[in-house]
mmCIF file of C-alpha atoms in Angstrom:
data_model
loop_
_atom_site.group_PDB
_atom_site.id
_atom_site.type_symbol
_atom_site.label_atom_id
_atom_site.label_comp_id
_atom_site.label_asym_id
_atom_site.label_seq_id
_atom_site.Cartn_x
_atom_site.Cartn_y
_atom_site.Cartn_z
ATOM 1 C CA MET G 1 15.134 -11.404 -6.934
ATOM 2 C CA ALA G 2 17.775 -10.044 -4.538
ATOM 3 C CA ASP G 3 18.984 -7.439 -7.008
ATOM 4 C CA VAL G 4 15.443 -6.154 -7.579
ATOM 5 C CA LEU G 5 14.790 -5.790 -3.844
ATOM 6 C CA ALA G 6 18.102 -4.008 -3.280
ATOM 7 C CA LEU G 7 17.151 -1.486 -5.965
ATOM 8 C CA VAL G 8 13.660 -1.101 -4.501
ATOM 9 C CA GLU G 9 15.012 -0.431 -1.014
ATOM 10 C CA ALA G 10 17.461 2.115 -2.405
ATOM 11 C CA ARG G 11 14.619 3.904 -4.196
ATOM 12 C CA LEU G 12 12.561 4.016 -0.993
ATOM 13 C CA CYS G 13 15.510 5.389 0.983
ATOM 14 C CA THR G 14 16.076 8.050 -1.662
ATOM 15 C CA ALA G 15 12.450 9.152 -1.261
ATOM 16 C CA PHE G 16 12.046 8.882 2.516
ATOM 17 C CA GLY G 17 15.508 8.568 4.097
ATOM 18 C CA GLU G 18 16.685 5.578 6.093
ATOM 19 C CA PRO G 19 13.985 3.414 7.731
ATOM 20 C CA ASP G 20 13.878 3.580 11.509
ATOM 21 C CA ALA G 21 12.327 0.130 11.881
ATOM 22 C CA ARG G 22 11.639 -2.980 9.827
ATOM 23 C CA ALA G 23 9.824 -6.251 10.335
ATOM 24 C CA ALA G 24 9.750 -9.451 8.310
ATOM 25 C CA VAL G 25 6.856 -11.857 7.836
ATOM 26 C CA THR G 26 6.953 -15.183 6.028
ATOM 27 C CA PHE G 27 3.787 -17.001 5.033
ATOM 28 C CA LEU G 28 3.686 -20.687 4.124
ATOM 29 C CA GLY G 29 4.699 -21.158 0.509
ATOM 30 C CA THR G 30 5.785 -17.551 -0.047
ATOM 31 C CA ASP G 31 8.972 -15.530 0.002
ATOM 32 C CA ARG G 32 9.667 -13.241 2.954
ATOM 33 C CA ILE G 33 7.896 -9.886 2.962
ATOM 34 C CA GLU G 34 9.439 -7.025 4.889
ATOM 35 C CA VAL G 35 7.693 -3.843 5.971
ATOM 36 C CA LEU G 36 9.862 -0.757 6.466
ATOM 37 C CA ARG G 37 8.852 2.213 8.595
ATOM 38 C CA PHE G 38 9.972 5.724 7.719
ATOM 39 C CA ARG G 39 9.395 8.814 9.834
ATOM 40 C CA THR G 40 9.314 11.989 7.772
ATOM 41 C CA PRO G 41 9.310 15.154 9.891
ATOM 42 C CA GLY G 42 8.621 18.186 7.761
ATOM 43 C CA GLU G 43 6.349 21.132 7.191
ATOM 44 C CA GLY G 44 2.885 21.589 5.783
ATOM 45 C CA SER G 45 1.067 18.516 4.488
ATOM 46 C CA ALA G 46 4.150 16.315 4.975
ATOM 47 C CA ALA G 47 4.634 17.224 8.639
ATOM 48 C CA ASP G 48 5.241 14.342 11.029
ATOM 49 C CA LEU G 49 4.121 11.453 8.860
ATOM 50 C CA VAL G 50 4.846 7.793 9.342
ATOM 51 C CA ARG G 51 5.166 5.859 6.115
ATOM 52 C CA TYR G 52 5.090 2.088 5.849
ATOM 53 C CA ALA G 53 6.443 0.411 2.720
ATOM 54 C CA THR G 54 6.472 -3.251 1.777
ATOM 55 C CA LEU G 55 9.633 -4.848 0.448
ATOM 56 C CA GLY G 56 9.412 -8.228 -1.247
ATOM 57 C CA MET G 57 6.220 -8.067 -3.282
ATOM 58 C CA SER G 58 8.145 -6.852 -6.347
ATOM 59 C CA ALA G 59 10.607 -9.757 -6.323
ATOM 60 C CA HIS G 60 8.300 -11.585 -8.724
ATOM 61 C CA PRO G 61 5.909 -10.230 -11.357
ATOM 62 C CA MET G 62 2.208 -10.468 -10.645
ATOM 63 C CA SER G 63 0.502 -12.834 -13.051
ATOM 64 C CA ASP G 64 -2.987 -12.965 -14.510
ATOM 65 C CA PRO G 65 -4.949 -15.478 -12.410
ATOM 66 C CA THR G 66 -6.519 -16.833 -15.620
ATOM 67 C CA ALA G 67 -3.125 -17.608 -17.194
ATOM 68 C CA ALA G 68 -2.260 -21.304 -17.428
ATOM 69 C CA ILE G 69 1.395 -20.682 -16.530
ATOM 70 C CA ALA G 70 2.800 -17.699 -14.650
ATOM 71 C CA ASP G 71 5.547 -15.860 -16.541
ATOM 72 C CA PRO G 72 8.617 -15.701 -14.254
ATOM 73 C CA VAL G 73 9.917 -12.489 -15.869
ATOM 74 C CA LYS G 74 7.171 -10.446 -17.514
ATOM 75 C CA GLY G 75 4.286 -8.884 -15.661
ATOM 76 C CA PRO G 76 3.564 -5.918 -13.383
ATOM 77 C CA ARG G 77 5.632 -5.465 -10.231
ATOM 78 C CA ALA G 78 4.702 -3.304 -7.260
ATOM 79 C CA GLU G 79 5.223 -2.471 -3.617
ATOM 80 C CA LEU G 80 2.643 -0.954 -1.258
ATOM 81 C CA LEU G 81 2.829 2.342 0.660
ATOM 82 C CA LEU G 82 0.735 3.552 3.583
ATOM 83 C CA SER G 83 1.061 7.034 5.107
ATOM 84 C CA VAL G 84 -0.491 7.981 8.458
ATOM 85 C CA ARG G 85 -0.181 10.714 11.051
ATOM 86 C CA PRO G 86 1.381 9.425 14.279
ATOM 87 C CA GLY G 87 -0.140 9.648 17.720
ATOM 88 C CA GLY G 88 -3.135 8.167 19.464
ATOM 89 C CA ALA G 89 -3.315 4.953 17.446
ATOM 90 C CA ASP G 90 -1.104 1.871 17.431
ATOM 91 C CA THR G 91 -0.496 2.049 13.694
ATOM 92 C CA ASP G 92 2.674 -0.058 13.971
ATOM 93 C CA GLN G 93 0.319 -3.026 14.252
ATOM 94 C CA VAL G 94 -0.378 -2.526 10.533
ATOM 95 C CA LEU G 95 2.872 -4.325 9.680
ATOM 96 C CA ARG G 96 1.370 -7.801 9.462
ATOM 97 C CA PRO G 97 -1.787 -6.711 7.571
ATOM 98 C CA LEU G 98 0.423 -4.922 5.036
ATOM 99 C CA ALA G 99 2.535 -8.049 4.643
ATOM 100 C CA VAL G 100 -0.640 -10.085 4.088
ATOM 101 C CA LEU G 101 -1.686 -7.730 1.286
ATOM 102 C CA ALA G 102 1.800 -7.779 -0.244
ATOM 103 C CA ALA G 103 1.832 -11.587 -0.219
ATOM 104 C CA SER G 104 -1.597 -11.898 -1.860
ATOM 105 C CA PRO G 105 -0.250 -11.968 -5.454
ATOM 106 C CA GLN G 106 1.838 -15.040 -4.513
ATOM 107 C CA VAL G 107 -0.815 -16.657 -2.318
ATOM 108 C CA GLU G 108 -3.969 -15.904 -4.292
ATOM 109 C CA GLY G 109 -2.607 -15.190 -7.764
ATOM 110 C CA VAL G 110 -4.122 -11.720 -7.932
ATOM 111 C CA VAL G 111 -2.841 -8.613 -9.696
ATOM 112 C CA ILE G 112 -2.973 -5.515 -7.479
ATOM 113 C CA ALA G 113 -3.577 -2.374 -9.530
ATOM 114 C CA PRO G 114 -4.830 1.200 -9.004
ATOM 115 C CA GLY G 115 -8.564 1.372 -8.365
ATOM 116 C CA ALA G 116 -8.705 -1.998 -6.629
ATOM 117 C CA SER G 117 -10.145 -2.559 -3.168
ATOM 118 C CA LEU G 118 -8.227 -4.810 -0.793
ATOM 119 C CA ASP G 119 -10.211 -6.130 2.177
ATOM 120 C CA LEU G 120 -8.463 -7.596 5.200
ATOM 121 C CA GLY G 121 -11.591 -8.614 7.081
ATOM 122 C CA GLU G 122 -10.140 -7.098 10.258
ATOM 123 C CA PRO G 123 -9.007 -3.627 11.379
ATOM 124 C CA LEU G 124 -5.764 -2.358 9.875
ATOM 125 C CA TRP G 125 -4.561 -1.803 13.439
ATOM 126 C CA PRO G 126 -6.287 -2.208 16.839
ATOM 127 C CA ALA G 127 -9.534 -0.203 16.997
ATOM 128 C CA ALA G 128 -8.970 1.229 13.507
ATOM 129 C CA PRO G 129 -12.167 2.280 11.698
ATOM 130 C CA PHE G 130 -10.738 0.758 8.503
ATOM 131 C CA SER G 131 -10.573 -2.874 7.386
ATOM 132 C CA SER G 132 -9.979 -2.246 3.696
ATOM 133 C CA VAL G 133 -7.922 0.037 1.489
ATOM 134 C CA LEU G 134 -8.229 1.632 -1.925
ATOM 135 C CA VAL G 135 -5.189 1.250 -4.168
ATOM 136 C CA ALA G 136 -4.311 4.699 -5.532
ATOM 137 C CA GLU G 137 -2.305 5.757 -8.568
ATOM 138 C CA PRO G 138 1.489 5.585 -8.205
ATOM 139 C CA GLY G 139 4.022 8.321 -8.843
ATOM 140 C CA GLY G 140 3.095 10.905 -6.238
ATOM 141 C CA LEU G 141 5.430 9.693 -3.491
ATOM 142 C CA VAL G 142 7.997 7.410 -5.108
ATOM 143 C CA ASP G 143 8.896 7.343 -8.788
ATOM 144 C CA ASP G 144 8.607 4.078 -10.699
ATOM 145 C CA LEU G 145 11.775 1.983 -10.655
ATOM 146 C CA GLU G 146 12.782 0.927 -14.147
ATOM 147 C CA LEU G 147 14.277 -2.549 -14.524
ATOM 148 C CA ASP G 148 16.195 -4.067 -17.397
ATOM 149 C CA ALA G 149 13.930 -5.391 -20.157
ATOM 150 C CA PRO G 150 11.927 -7.546 -20.436
ATOM 151 C CA ARG G 151 11.099 -6.928 -16.758
ATOM 152 C CA GLU G 152 8.488 -4.239 -16.152
ATOM 153 C CA SER G 153 9.062 -1.276 -13.848
ATOM 154 C CA VAL G 154 8.306 -1.529 -10.137
ATOM 155 C CA ARG G 155 5.448 0.775 -9.173
ATOM 156 C CA PHE G 156 4.912 2.050 -5.632
ATOM 157 C CA LEU G 157 1.177 1.953 -4.953
ATOM 158 C CA PRO G 158 -0.271 4.162 -2.179
ATOM 159 C CA LEU G 159 -2.995 2.605 -0.047
ATOM 160 C CA LEU G 160 -5.896 4.778 1.143
ATOM 161 C CA PRO G 161 -7.766 3.361 4.171
ATOM 162 C CA MET G 162 -11.538 3.042 3.714
ATOM 163 C CA THR G 163 -14.296 2.676 6.274
ATOM 164 C CA SER G 164 -16.818 -0.115 5.675
ATOM 165 C CA ASN G 165 -19.378 2.421 4.394
ATOM 166 C CA GLU G 166 -16.855 3.915 1.982
ATOM 167 C CA ALA G 167 -15.831 0.480 0.730
ATOM 168 C CA ALA G 168 -19.467 -0.455 0.089
ATOM 169 C CA TRP G 169 -20.105 2.864 -1.672
ATOM 170 C CA LYS G 170 -16.990 2.419 -3.797
ATOM 171 C CA ARG G 171 -18.197 -1.009 -4.964
ATOM 172 C CA VAL G 172 -21.302 0.644 -6.393
ATOM 173 C CA HIS G 173 -19.972 3.980 -7.649
ATOM 174 C CA GLY G 174 -16.294 3.272 -8.375
ATOM 175 C CA ALA G 175 -12.943 4.453 -7.096
ATOM 176 C CA SER G 176 -12.882 7.817 -8.862
ATOM 177 C CA GLU G 177 -16.260 8.839 -7.429
ATOM 178 C CA LEU G 178 -15.100 8.027 -3.895
ATOM 179 C CA GLN G 179 -11.867 9.942 -4.378
ATOM 180 C CA GLU G 180 -13.854 12.933 -5.633
ATOM 181 C CA ARG G 181 -15.974 12.781 -2.461
ATOM 182 C CA TRP G 182 -12.850 12.751 -0.324
ATOM 183 C CA LEU G 183 -11.400 15.681 -2.236
ATOM 184 C CA ALA G 184 -14.601 17.735 -2.141
ATOM 185 C CA ARG G 185 -14.866 17.295 1.641
ATOM 186 C CA GLY G 186 -11.180 17.957 2.289
ATOM 187 C CA THR G 187 -10.816 14.534 3.885
ATOM 188 C CA ASP G 188 -7.509 13.925 5.662
ATOM 189 C CA LEU G 189 -6.815 10.388 4.464
ATOM 190 C CA ARG G 190 -3.750 10.161 6.720
ATOM 191 C CA ASP G 191 -5.785 10.681 9.896
ATOM 192 C CA PRO G 192 -5.870 7.297 11.685
ATOM 193 C CA HIS G 193 -9.061 8.311 13.519
ATOM 194 C CA ARG G 194 -11.046 9.925 10.709
ATOM 195 C CA ARG G 195 -14.716 9.201 10.192
ATOM 196 C CA SER G 196 -16.416 8.124 7.019
ATOM 197 C CA VAL G 197 -16.968 10.879 4.495
ATOM 198 C CA PRO G 198 -20.694 11.760 4.030
ATOM 199 C CA LEU G 199 -21.986 9.623 1.169
ATOM 200 C CA ASP G 200 -25.636 10.686 0.806
#
């Protein structure tokens, strides 16, 4: 477990630099989940972003909830990433909600994969217009971390905040259709104040 998390943290630091803050949350019956914050000043689309990354979810493989016994070695491993533009919203309050999502494979026995919707039932941060996220495809921000066989690679899954209308529309039409809507409208998914994309 410890060796996996050390490798994961090193991969995150290679991608984003050293974290400028970190917080740890422990839920009853689960291992500790940390959330690291990275500030990435830059130019263009990467200018002045704050990235939050979980650390701890990948310590154990996620197991099929229908399996009689969870395999302690084999199975998908992942960590979660959230990128937002700073300013005007208390996005640092997302640390606990992110830890809740990262602990859900241990607590609820779920497998988090691209295309899934994760609903918190409360705003991601105070006054946020989002209470759920869409799990996007990995590879764009942080490369997969290969582990020694038979352990599967750790994937770094970006989370895209959804408004309640978008989440409801996604349940009917699917993740790819929603992402196409966002793309067609030039939606800034890192804007902590953005409104729902038109869905009619």
